[in-house]
Amino acid sequence: MFNISKFTKPTWLSVSWLGLMLFLAVFGSLLPFKSWKFVYENDLGVVPFSPGHILGTDNNGYDLLVSLVAGTRMSVFIAITAVSLGGLIGSALGITAAFVRGKVDTVMSTVFNVGLAVPNLVLALALVSVLATNVDINQAVPTWRRVMVLIISLTIVLIPILGRIARGATLSWSGRDFVTAARSMGMRDRKIIMKHIVPNVLPALIAVAFLAVGVVIIAEASLSILGVGIPDGASWGGMIARGRNDLEYSPHVLYIPIIVLAITVISTNHLGDVIRASLDRRESKV
Amino acid sequence: MSKFGFWLQRVTQVLIVLLLVTFGASLLLRLIPVDLATILIPNGSESEREILRTEIGLNKGPIGYYLQWLGNFVHGDLGKIYFSGGTETVSGHLAKAMPRSLLLMAYTQVLALSVAIPLGVISAYRAGRRTDRIISNVLFVMSSIPGFAIALILIIVVGVKLAWLPTLGYATYSEGIWEHFKHMLMPVLSLSFGLIATYTRLLRADMIASLREDYVTMAMSKGLSDRRILWKHVFRPSSITLFTSAALSMGGLIGGAIVIESIFATYGVGFEIFVAIAGRQYISLQSCVAVIALFYVFFNLIVDIGSGFVDPRTRDRRVNV
Amino acid sequence: MNSLLSIKDLNVSFDTPRGMLEAVRNVDIEIAAGMSVGIVGESGSGKTVLSRAAMGLLQGSNVHRTGTVVFDGHELTAMTRPEVRSHFGTGMAMIFQDPMTALNPVRRIGAQISESLIFRLGMSKKDALKRSLELLQLVRIPDAKSMLRKFPYQLSGGMRQRVMIAIAISCNPKLLFADEPTTALDVTVQAQILQLLRELREDLGMAMVLVTHDLGVVAGNTDYVAVMYAGQVVEFSPTTKLFADMRMPYTEALLESIPKIDHPAGKRLLAIAGRLPDPTDRGSGCSFAPRCRYSQAKCLEESPTLKTDPDGHLYRCLFPIGEAL
């Protein structure tokens, strides 16, 4: 499917950027930084490229490079987990529905339609705000639980989106002759799905999954800006939300997470497009 | 199948989806591990809470609660918002917020389409050449930048640094047309940014496909000018997907508008949702979600009907289904 | 010969991902006013590209055209696009193979016919619609009045082809390119459309270029025939003479592929064994040699040039039929 030698410059840049983000997410904690909660009381609102603080600090005295590495870990973790879960569940449901047809398909399609009848962000917002309600309403919800709730909600949002695509792709493949041939040979449904449907549907799903990563990153940031996401600047969205307070005097506090987030989304979208384009070429050759 | 039968089936589908969405929303409320009455009026006494429970049906099972909510909903009673000083109706809030949100979205669509249509036509006409490549690349980057990022950058640069436009609030027509647009400009720009890219790419792809059609060569052989061929012969059949997706994007726009409205404090439906969540007014949240779903699904239905008028072929196809 | 259309050394090639595709190679054709010329060949032989390139209808940065095309004393190949356009409709017009795809699906028949009248002849909208009605009657469409309000999808294939002919003749062109005008139609409708074209041509004094893969269509409808293979004209002669005395083995093979009366309708004939040569790789030797039943060793090495019989019959073959080996 891929031909590395045919990668264009933007593709290489996207791959390298996403590699860097992944590296920061995985090995960020090993970097020789102080805790992201450490406050440099004498360095408030330091501009970027200053000695000691490459990306500067915000008006609370948090070092932005350290915050960014911590935020990257959170945002990348949420995005990858939600997309993997949503992709697995969604494609399992979509492929089954399209392969079995009949009542199962009707029910599944209706469920997808219900999910799609509510705009992404509205659905995520409703789920997060309700699921993150604490038993003792006067106590703040702990961060780990917010992260869990966020992942679950975003997964639920992604299931109908990815599910419908898996269903559509399966429908178009399961009508082809080699599936009928496999059936006529007495192959079991489970085996047909694993051997004939999944390998063909997978590339399309991977392309969409890249786009979904972008959707999730933006959704997480939006939720944080609305105050129901990750608090205390612990994710890109959280950094943006906190940066809004410094907007007038230290705009770089906002620019940094916005730029990082934008480049990441541009990269995932670009790779999604590249995969889809190579798929289209493959299809046109068939 | 008859035309009537087709529409009946379509409307039934829509109604089922709507019932399931609203039921899901109300079920979600009942899944909260905490007593809803306590959340809604945290400072109220136990007797006040008891009254509230009976009033909105919390003492019934999930289905009884839903049916009561649904009954009220179809009669225009969307529930109440509870303050420490008293209550206000959700419908009253929405009556004020809805027109603002609709205006915001209408402006956004007009701006996005009026930029995207010429861009799409030009880049399809110049497909593969320099102009097209530049437009495509710029648009690709635009489509990846979320609206809130644009909003925040606009606020910093245009609102704070240059101090040209107000960064917060909303002005009605009666407060002056000029004031109104000054308050709307930045939210509209933030929302339309990504749409411009989406629309241009869609239109370009469709126009390029149409340009390969024989009827374009036919139109050329009639001796018509490029301009006339592009607009009269190519744009119209190609615009169906564009207008369909424009209508369908209303839903996504509502979502995006929540963030944008809360950033600019535009007091639309999105801001209403934001306030409902921040104040834990979940009855209001439930009704707002239902209203948005209603609008969203309704728009899709309109698109279905509308596309038949743009493309006569679909009119026929419908009848033959 | 008083030439209406004169094509000299026309070459058309396309940039493709697989390399340069040479669709038309060194074509010379002269067409006099009122004359009818058939261009015959298999699909992929370059006949459609030739007719479109002659009118300058091929667009795009990947199209390369060299050679000269002179129409009615004007050198089209040296003109700007708007200048070329000024000859469309009134000078040259074209009808297409598939009337379903060649008529704009979202515009009414009336609008599509009157468009040329309004923009090429400067008629008022009202006059143009009136003339459109006459044109529809001229191409013998029943109930022409209601036809003006209809969309293409509401018409049968034969009716659509008549509408397209009405559009093409609306500005009284001197030359009509008919690109496989009957291929997409039923056999009975084919005959009607050919009959209509013949009569219109006589009434209006139009010259016609009839592009087709079917030698049978050419037989009663053209004065001259140009046979094309792999982008080249391989045989050119008066129609009657071609059928009586063909020189090119390819033409003979093509003739044998015409469906006979007893051939089941709708069944595709296996035309000629083998396939057209790769248009991106024009090797040495005669292009037809690999499929030719008379081919000799020499055919694979030497490219034949166009030879002329004393009577003006042109052919491109080293060992033409009827010549002692």
Coordinates of C-alpha atoms in Angstrom, one line a residue, chain A:
Chain A
M1 CA 0.0 0.0 0.0
F2 CA 2.8 2.4 0.9
N3 CA 5.8 3.2 -1.1
I4 CA 8.3 5.0 1.1
S5 CA 10.4 6.1 -1.9
K6 CA 7.3 7.9 -3.3
F7 CA 6.8 10.0 -0.1
T8 CA 6.8 13.7 -0.9
K9 CA 8.3 16.4 1.3
P10 CA 5.1 17.2 3.1
T11 CA 4.6 13.5 3.8
W12 CA 8.0 13.2 5.3
L13 CA 7.4 16.3 7.4
S14 CA 4.1 14.9 8.7
V15 CA 5.6 11.6 9.5
S16 CA 8.6 13.2 11.3
W17 CA 6.3 15.6 13.3
L18 CA 4.0 12.8 14.4
G19 CA 7.1 10.7 15.3
L20 CA 8.3 13.6 17.4
M21 CA 4.9 13.9 19.2
L22 CA 4.8 10.1 19.8
F23 CA 8.4 10.3 21.1
L24 CA 7.5 13.1 23.5
A25 CA 4.4 11.2 24.6
V26 CA 6.2 8.0 25.4
F27 CA 9.6 9.2 26.6
G28 CA 8.7 12.7 27.7
S29 CA 8.8 11.7 31.3
L30 CA 12.4 10.6 31.0
L31 CA 13.6 14.1 30.0
P32 CA 15.6 15.9 32.6
F33 CA 12.8 18.4 33.5
K34 CA 11.3 19.5 36.8
S35 CA 7.7 18.5 37.4
W36 CA 5.2 20.3 35.1
K37 CA 3.6 21.6 38.2
F38 CA 6.7 23.3 39.4
V39 CA 6.3 27.1 39.6
Y40 CA 9.2 29.4 38.7
E41 CA 8.1 32.2 41.0
N42 CA 10.7 34.6 39.8
D43 CA 10.1 33.9 36.1
L44 CA 6.5 35.0 35.3
G45 CA 5.5 35.6 31.7
V46 CA 8.9 35.1 30.3
V47 CA 8.9 35.3 26.5
P48 CA 10.0 32.4 24.3
F49 CA 13.7 31.8 23.5
S50 CA 14.9 33.1 26.9
P51 CA 17.8 31.5 28.7
G52 CA 16.5 28.7 31.0
H53 CA 13.0 28.8 29.4
I54 CA 13.2 28.0 25.7
L55 CA 9.5 28.4 25.2
G56 CA 9.1 30.9 28.0
T57 CA 6.8 30.7 31.0
D58 CA 3.2 31.8 31.5
N59 CA 2.0 34.4 34.0
N60 CA 1.7 31.8 36.7
G61 CA 5.4 30.8 36.3
Y62 CA 4.9 27.4 34.6
D63 CA 7.6 26.6 32.1
L64 CA 5.9 26.1 28.8
L65 CA 8.3 23.5 27.3
V66 CA 7.7 21.3 30.4
S67 CA 3.9 21.9 30.2
L68 CA 4.0 21.2 26.5
V69 CA 5.7 17.8 26.9
A70 CA 3.2 16.9 29.7
G71 CA 0.3 18.1 27.6
T72 CA 1.5 16.2 24.6
R73 CA 1.6 13.0 26.6
M74 CA -2.0 13.5 27.7
S75 CA -3.4 14.6 24.3
V76 CA -1.7 11.9 22.4
F77 CA -2.7 9.3 24.9
I78 CA -6.4 10.3 24.7
A79 CA -6.4 10.6 21.0
I80 CA -4.7 7.2 20.3
T81 CA -6.8 5.4 23.0
A82 CA -10.1 6.8 21.8
V83 CA -9.4 6.2 18.1
S84 CA -8.2 2.7 18.7
L85 CA -11.2 1.8 20.9
G86 CA -13.7 3.6 18.6
G87 CA -12.1 2.0 15.6
L88 CA -12.1 -1.5 17.0
I89 CA -15.7 -1.4 18.3
G90 CA -17.0 0.7 15.4
S91 CA -15.5 -1.5 12.7
A92 CA -16.5 -4.7 14.5
L93 CA -20.1 -3.5 14.6
G94 CA -20.1 -2.1 11.1
I95 CA -18.5 -5.1 9.5
T96 CA -20.8 -7.5 11.3
A97 CA -23.9 -5.5 10.4
A98 CA -23.0 -5.3 6.7
F99 CA -22.0 -8.9 6.5
V100 CA -25.0 -10.4 8.3
R101 CA -27.5 -7.9 6.9
G102 CA -31.1 -8.4 7.9
K103 CA -32.4 -7.3 11.3
V104 CA -28.9 -6.9 12.8
D105 CA -28.1 -4.4 10.1
T106 CA -31.3 -2.5 10.5
V107 CA -30.7 -2.2 14.3
M108 CA -27.0 -1.3 13.8
S109 CA -27.8 1.3 11.2
T110 CA -30.4 2.9 13.4
V111 CA -28.0 3.0 16.3
F112 CA -25.4 4.7 14.0
N113 CA -28.0 7.1 12.8
V114 CA -29.0 8.0 16.3
G115 CA -25.4 8.7 17.1
L116 CA -24.9 10.8 14.0
A117 CA -28.1 12.7 14.6
V118 CA -26.4 14.7 17.3
P119 CA -23.4 16.8 16.3
N120 CA -20.1 15.4 17.5
L121 CA -19.2 18.0 19.9
V122 CA -22.7 18.2 21.4
L123 CA -22.7 14.5 22.0
A124 CA -19.3 14.5 23.5
L125 CA -20.2 17.5 25.7
A126 CA -23.4 15.9 27.0
L127 CA -21.6 12.6 27.7
V128 CA -18.6 14.2 29.4
S129 CA -20.7 16.6 31.5
V130 CA -23.1 13.9 32.7
L131 CA -20.6 11.1 33.2
A132 CA -18.1 13.3 35.1
T133 CA -20.7 14.4 37.7
N134 CA -19.2 13.6 41.1
V135 CA -21.3 11.9 43.7
D136 CA -20.3 14.6 46.1
I137 CA -21.0 17.6 43.9
N138 CA -19.0 20.0 45.9
Q139 CA -15.8 18.1 45.3
A140 CA -13.8 18.4 42.1
V141 CA -13.6 15.4 39.8
P142 CA -10.1 13.8 40.0
T143 CA -8.1 14.2 36.8
W144 CA -7.8 10.4 36.1
R145 CA -11.5 10.1 36.2
R146 CA -11.9 13.1 33.8
V147 CA -9.5 11.4 31.4
M148 CA -11.4 8.1 31.6
V149 CA -14.7 9.9 31.0
L150 CA -13.2 11.9 28.1
I151 CA -11.9 8.7 26.5
I152 CA -15.2 6.9 26.9
S153 CA -17.2 9.8 25.5
L154 CA -14.9 10.4 22.5
T155 CA -15.0 6.6 21.8
I156 CA -18.8 6.7 21.8
V157 CA -18.7 9.7 19.5
L158 CA -16.3 7.8 17.1
I159 CA -18.2 4.5 17.0
P160 CA -21.0 5.5 14.7
I161 CA -18.7 7.6 12.4
L162 CA -16.2 4.7 11.9
G163 CA -18.9 2.1 12.1
R164 CA -20.8 3.6 9.2
I165 CA -17.7 3.7 7.1
A166 CA -16.8 0.1 7.9
R167 CA -20.3 -0.9 7.1
G168 CA -20.3 0.9 3.7
A169 CA -16.9 -0.6 2.8
T170 CA -18.0 -4.1 3.8
L171 CA -21.2 -3.8 1.8
S172 CA -19.2 -3.0 -1.3
W173 CA -16.7 -5.8 -0.8
S174 CA -19.0 -8.5 0.4
G175 CA -20.9 -8.4 -2.9
R176 CA -17.8 -9.3 -4.9
D177 CA -17.2 -12.6 -6.6
F178 CA -14.4 -13.8 -4.4
V179 CA -16.6 -13.6 -1.3
T180 CA -19.4 -15.6 -3.1
A181 CA -16.7 -18.0 -4.2
A182 CA -15.4 -18.4 -0.6
R183 CA -19.0 -19.0 0.5
S184 CA -19.6 -21.6 -2.1
M185 CA -16.5 -23.4 -1.0
G186 CA -18.1 -23.7 2.4
M187 CA -15.9 -21.3 4.3
R188 CA -17.2 -20.1 7.6
D189 CA -18.5 -16.6 7.9
R190 CA -16.0 -15.7 10.6
K191 CA -13.2 -16.9 8.4
I192 CA -14.5 -15.0 5.3
I193 CA -14.6 -11.9 7.4
M194 CA -11.1 -12.3 8.7
K195 CA -9.6 -13.5 5.4
H196 CA -11.5 -11.5 2.7
I197 CA -13.3 -8.6 4.3
V198 CA -11.0 -7.2 6.9
P199 CA -7.9 -7.0 4.8
N200 CA -9.8 -5.0 2.1
V201 CA -11.7 -2.8 4.5
L202 CA -8.8 -2.1 6.7
P203 CA -6.9 0.4 4.6
A204 CA -9.9 2.6 4.2
L205 CA -10.5 2.5 8.0
I206 CA -6.9 3.4 8.6
A207 CA -7.2 6.4 6.4
V208 CA -10.3 7.5 8.3
A209 CA -8.6 6.7 11.6
F210 CA -5.9 9.3 10.9
L211 CA -8.6 11.9 10.2
A212 CA -10.3 10.7 13.4
V213 CA -7.2 11.4 15.4
G214 CA -7.4 15.0 14.3
V215 CA -11.1 15.1 15.2
V216 CA -10.4 13.8 18.7
I217 CA -7.6 16.2 19.4
I218 CA -9.8 19.1 18.4
A219 CA -12.7 17.8 20.4
E220 CA -10.5 17.3 23.5
A221 CA -9.3 20.9 23.1
S222 CA -12.8 22.2 22.6
L223 CA -14.1 20.4 25.7
S224 CA -11.2 21.7 27.8
I225 CA -11.9 25.3 26.6
L226 CA -15.5 24.7 27.6
G227 CA -14.2 23.7 31.1
V228 CA -15.2 20.1 31.0
G229 CA -12.0 18.6 29.6
I230 CA -8.6 18.3 31.2
P231 CA -8.0 21.0 33.9
D232 CA -4.8 22.7 35.0
G233 CA -3.2 22.9 31.6
A234 CA -2.4 19.2 31.6
S235 CA -3.2 18.7 27.9
W236 CA -3.0 20.9 24.8
G237 CA -6.6 21.9 25.3
G238 CA -6.0 22.5 29.0
M239 CA -3.0 24.7 28.1
I240 CA -5.1 26.7 25.7
A241 CA -7.9 27.0 28.2
R242 CA -5.5 28.3 30.8
G243 CA -3.7 30.5 28.3
R244 CA -6.8 32.5 27.7
N245 CA -6.2 34.2 31.0
D246 CA -2.9 35.4 29.8
L247 CA -4.2 36.4 26.4
E248 CA -3.6 40.1 26.8
Y249 CA 0.0 40.2 28.1
S250 CA 1.5 36.9 27.2
P251 CA -0.1 35.7 23.9
H252 CA 2.7 33.3 23.4
V253 CA 1.2 31.1 26.1
L254 CA -1.8 30.6 23.7
Y255 CA 0.2 30.5 20.5
I256 CA 2.5 27.6 21.5
P257 CA -0.2 25.0 22.2
I258 CA -2.3 26.2 19.3
I259 CA 0.6 25.9 16.8
V260 CA 1.6 22.4 18.1
L261 CA -2.0 21.3 17.9
A262 CA -2.5 22.7 14.4
I263 CA 0.6 21.1 13.0
T264 CA -0.4 17.8 14.5
V265 CA -3.8 17.9 13.0
I266 CA -2.4 19.1 9.6
S267 CA -0.1 16.1 9.7
T268 CA -2.7 13.5 10.6
N269 CA -5.1 14.9 8.0
H270 CA -2.3 14.9 5.4
L271 CA -1.4 11.3 6.1
G272 CA -5.1 10.3 5.9
D273 CA -5.3 12.0 2.5
V274 CA -2.1 10.3 1.3
I275 CA -3.5 6.9 2.3
R276 CA -6.8 7.5 0.7
A277 CA -5.2 8.7 -2.5
S278 CA -3.1 5.6 -2.7
L279 CA -6.3 3.6 -2.1
D280 CA -8.1 5.3 -4.9
R281 CA -5.2 4.5 -7.2
R282 CA -5.3 0.9 -6.2
E283 CA -9.1 0.8 -6.7
S284 CA -8.8 2.4 -10.2
K285 CA -6.3 -0.3 -11.2
V286 CA -8.6 -3.1 -10.2

